[in-house]
PDB file of C-alpha atoms in Angstrom:
ATOM      1  CA  MET A   1     -43.990  61.746  17.949  1.00 51.00           C
ATOM      2  CA  LYS A   2     -42.326  63.984  15.441  1.00 56.00           C
ATOM      3  CA  THR A   3     -43.187  63.787  11.803  1.00 58.00           C
ATOM      4  CA  CYS A   4     -40.654  63.188   9.091  1.00 60.00           C
ATOM      5  CA  LYS A   5     -40.407  65.745   6.303  1.00 62.00           C
ATOM      6  CA  ARG A   6     -38.894  63.359   3.776  1.00 62.00           C
ATOM      7  CA  LYS A   7     -40.854  62.235   0.766  1.00 62.00           C
ATOM      8  CA  PRO A   8     -41.926  58.596   0.649  1.00 58.00           C
ATOM      9  CA  ALA A   9     -39.767  56.319  -1.451  1.00 58.00           C
ATOM     10  CA  ARG A  10     -41.149  55.297  -4.821  1.00 62.00           C
ATOM     11  CA  GLY A  11     -43.846  52.634  -4.325  1.00 58.00           C
ATOM     12  CA  ASN A  12     -43.879  53.178  -0.557  1.00 53.00           C
ATOM     13  CA  GLN A  13     -47.277  54.489   0.527  1.00 56.00           C
ATOM     14  CA  GLN A  14     -46.484  54.360   4.269  1.00 55.00           C
ATOM     15  CA  GLY A  15     -43.792  57.020   4.295  1.00 53.00           C
ATOM     16  CA  PRO A  16     -40.050  56.850   4.713  1.00 54.00           C
ATOM     17  CA  LEU A  17     -38.501  54.069   6.751  1.00 56.00           C
ATOM     18  CA  CYS A  18     -37.058  56.478   9.311  1.00 57.00           C
ATOM     19  CA  CYS A  19     -40.587  57.193  10.571  1.00 62.00           C
ATOM     20  CA  SER A  20     -41.223  53.533  11.430  1.00 74.00           C
ATOM     21  CA  TYR A  21     -38.124  53.004  13.600  1.00 77.00           C
ATOM     22  CA  PRO A  22     -39.799  53.977  16.908  1.00 81.00           C
ATOM     23  CA  ALA A  23     -42.682  51.614  16.196  1.00 81.00           C
ATOM     24  CA  LEU A  24     -40.303  48.795  15.247  1.00 81.00           C
ATOM     25  CA  HIS A  25     -38.208  49.405  18.335  1.00 82.00           C
ATOM     26  CA  ALA A  26     -41.273  49.317  20.587  1.00 83.00           C
ATOM     27  CA  HIS A  27     -42.505  46.115  18.919  1.00 80.00           C
ATOM     28  CA  PHE A  28     -39.240  44.208  19.380  1.00 80.00           C
ATOM     29  CA  LEU A  29     -38.682  45.604  22.855  1.00 80.00           C
ATOM     30  CA  ALA A  30     -42.060  44.197  23.892  1.00 78.00           C
ATOM     31  CA  GLN A  31     -41.198  40.803  22.354  1.00 75.00           C
ATOM     32  CA  ARG A  32     -37.898  40.691  24.203  1.00 74.00           C
ATOM     33  CA  SER A  33     -39.660  40.749  27.563  1.00 63.00           C
ATOM     34  CA  GLU A  34     -42.152  38.041  26.528  1.00 64.00           C
ATOM     35  CA  ARG A  35     -39.689  35.167  26.253  1.00 68.00           C
ATOM     36  CA  PRO A  36     -41.240  31.712  26.643  1.00 72.00           C
ATOM     37  CA  ALA A  37     -40.234  29.715  29.687  1.00 78.00           C
ATOM     38  CA  ARG A  38     -37.399  27.272  29.131  1.00 83.00           C
ATOM     39  CA  PRO A  39     -38.346  23.607  29.320  1.00 87.00           C
ATOM     40  CA  GLN A  40     -37.008  21.723  32.322  1.00 88.00           C
ATOM     41  CA  PRO A  41     -34.146  19.317  31.553  1.00 90.00           C
ATOM     42  CA  VAL A  42     -34.993  15.634  31.481  1.00 91.00           C
ATOM     43  CA  VAL A  43     -33.409  13.769  34.365  1.00 90.00           C
ATOM     44  CA  ALA A  44     -32.466  10.166  33.627  1.00 88.00           C
ATOM     45  CA  PRO A  45     -33.626   7.607  36.200  1.00 85.00           C
ATOM     46  CA  ILE A  46     -30.962   6.064  38.419  1.00 83.00           C
ATOM     47  CA  LYS A  47     -29.688   2.876  36.835  1.00 86.00           C
ATOM     48  CA  ILE A  48     -29.127  -0.002  39.233  1.00 85.00           C
ATOM     49  CA  GLY A  49     -26.526  -2.560  38.318  1.00 87.00           C
ATOM     50  CA  CYS A  50     -27.294  -6.264  38.794  1.00 86.00           C
ATOM     51  CA  ASN A  51     -24.492  -6.797  41.306  1.00 91.00           C
ATOM     52  CA  GLU A  52     -25.225  -3.708  43.424  1.00 91.00           C
ATOM     53  CA  PRO A  53     -27.117  -3.954  46.720  1.00 92.00           C
ATOM     54  CA  CYS A  54     -30.888  -3.928  46.314  1.00 91.00           C
ATOM     55  CA  PRO A  55     -32.553  -0.534  46.989  1.00 87.00           C
ATOM     56  CA  CYS A  56     -35.220  -2.251  49.139  1.00 89.00           C
ATOM     57  CA  ASP A  57     -32.555  -2.649  51.893  1.00 88.00           C
ATOM     58  CA  SER A  58     -32.889  -6.432  52.066  1.00 90.00           C
ATOM     59  CA  GLY A  59     -29.114  -6.874  52.019  1.00 90.00           C
ATOM     60  CA  LYS A  60     -29.221  -9.063  48.925  1.00 92.00           C
ATOM     61  CA  LYS A  61     -27.875  -8.241  45.483  1.00 92.00           C
ATOM     62  CA  TYR A  62     -30.390  -6.588  43.173  1.00 90.00           C
ATOM     63  CA  LYS A  63     -30.326  -9.538  40.718  1.00 89.00           C
ATOM     64  CA  GLN A  64     -31.274 -11.977  43.477  1.00 91.00           C
ATOM     65  CA  CYS A  65     -33.940  -9.808  45.098  1.00 90.00           C
ATOM     66  CA  CYS A  66     -36.064  -7.385  43.027  1.00 88.00           C
ATOM     67  CA  PHE A  67     -34.611  -7.737  39.516  1.00 88.00           C
ATOM     68  CA  ASP A  68     -37.377 -10.076  38.300  1.00 86.00           C
ATOM     69  CA  GLN A  69     -40.133  -7.713  39.503  1.00 84.00           C
ATOM     70  CA  TYR A  70     -38.975  -4.883  37.223  1.00 79.00           C
ATOM     71  CA  HIS A  71     -37.486  -6.768  34.241  1.00 77.00           C
ATOM     72  CA  ARG A  72     -40.121  -9.213  33.023  1.00 68.00           C
TER      73      ARG A  72
END
């Protein structure tokens, strides 16, 4: 790494800002590759209408077959 020949700014004990660019670049480059995983989208359950055929394959309407089991 090459050293900077500029004098530090007044009140800056670390040195001029131009010397810290490679370190800053490396820091943010490392963070870019460490992205957190995206959460999975929430899938809404299938809504069954009262007058649709019952999903238990009884041949009856849902309201006359299994509606009372799930909506008490």
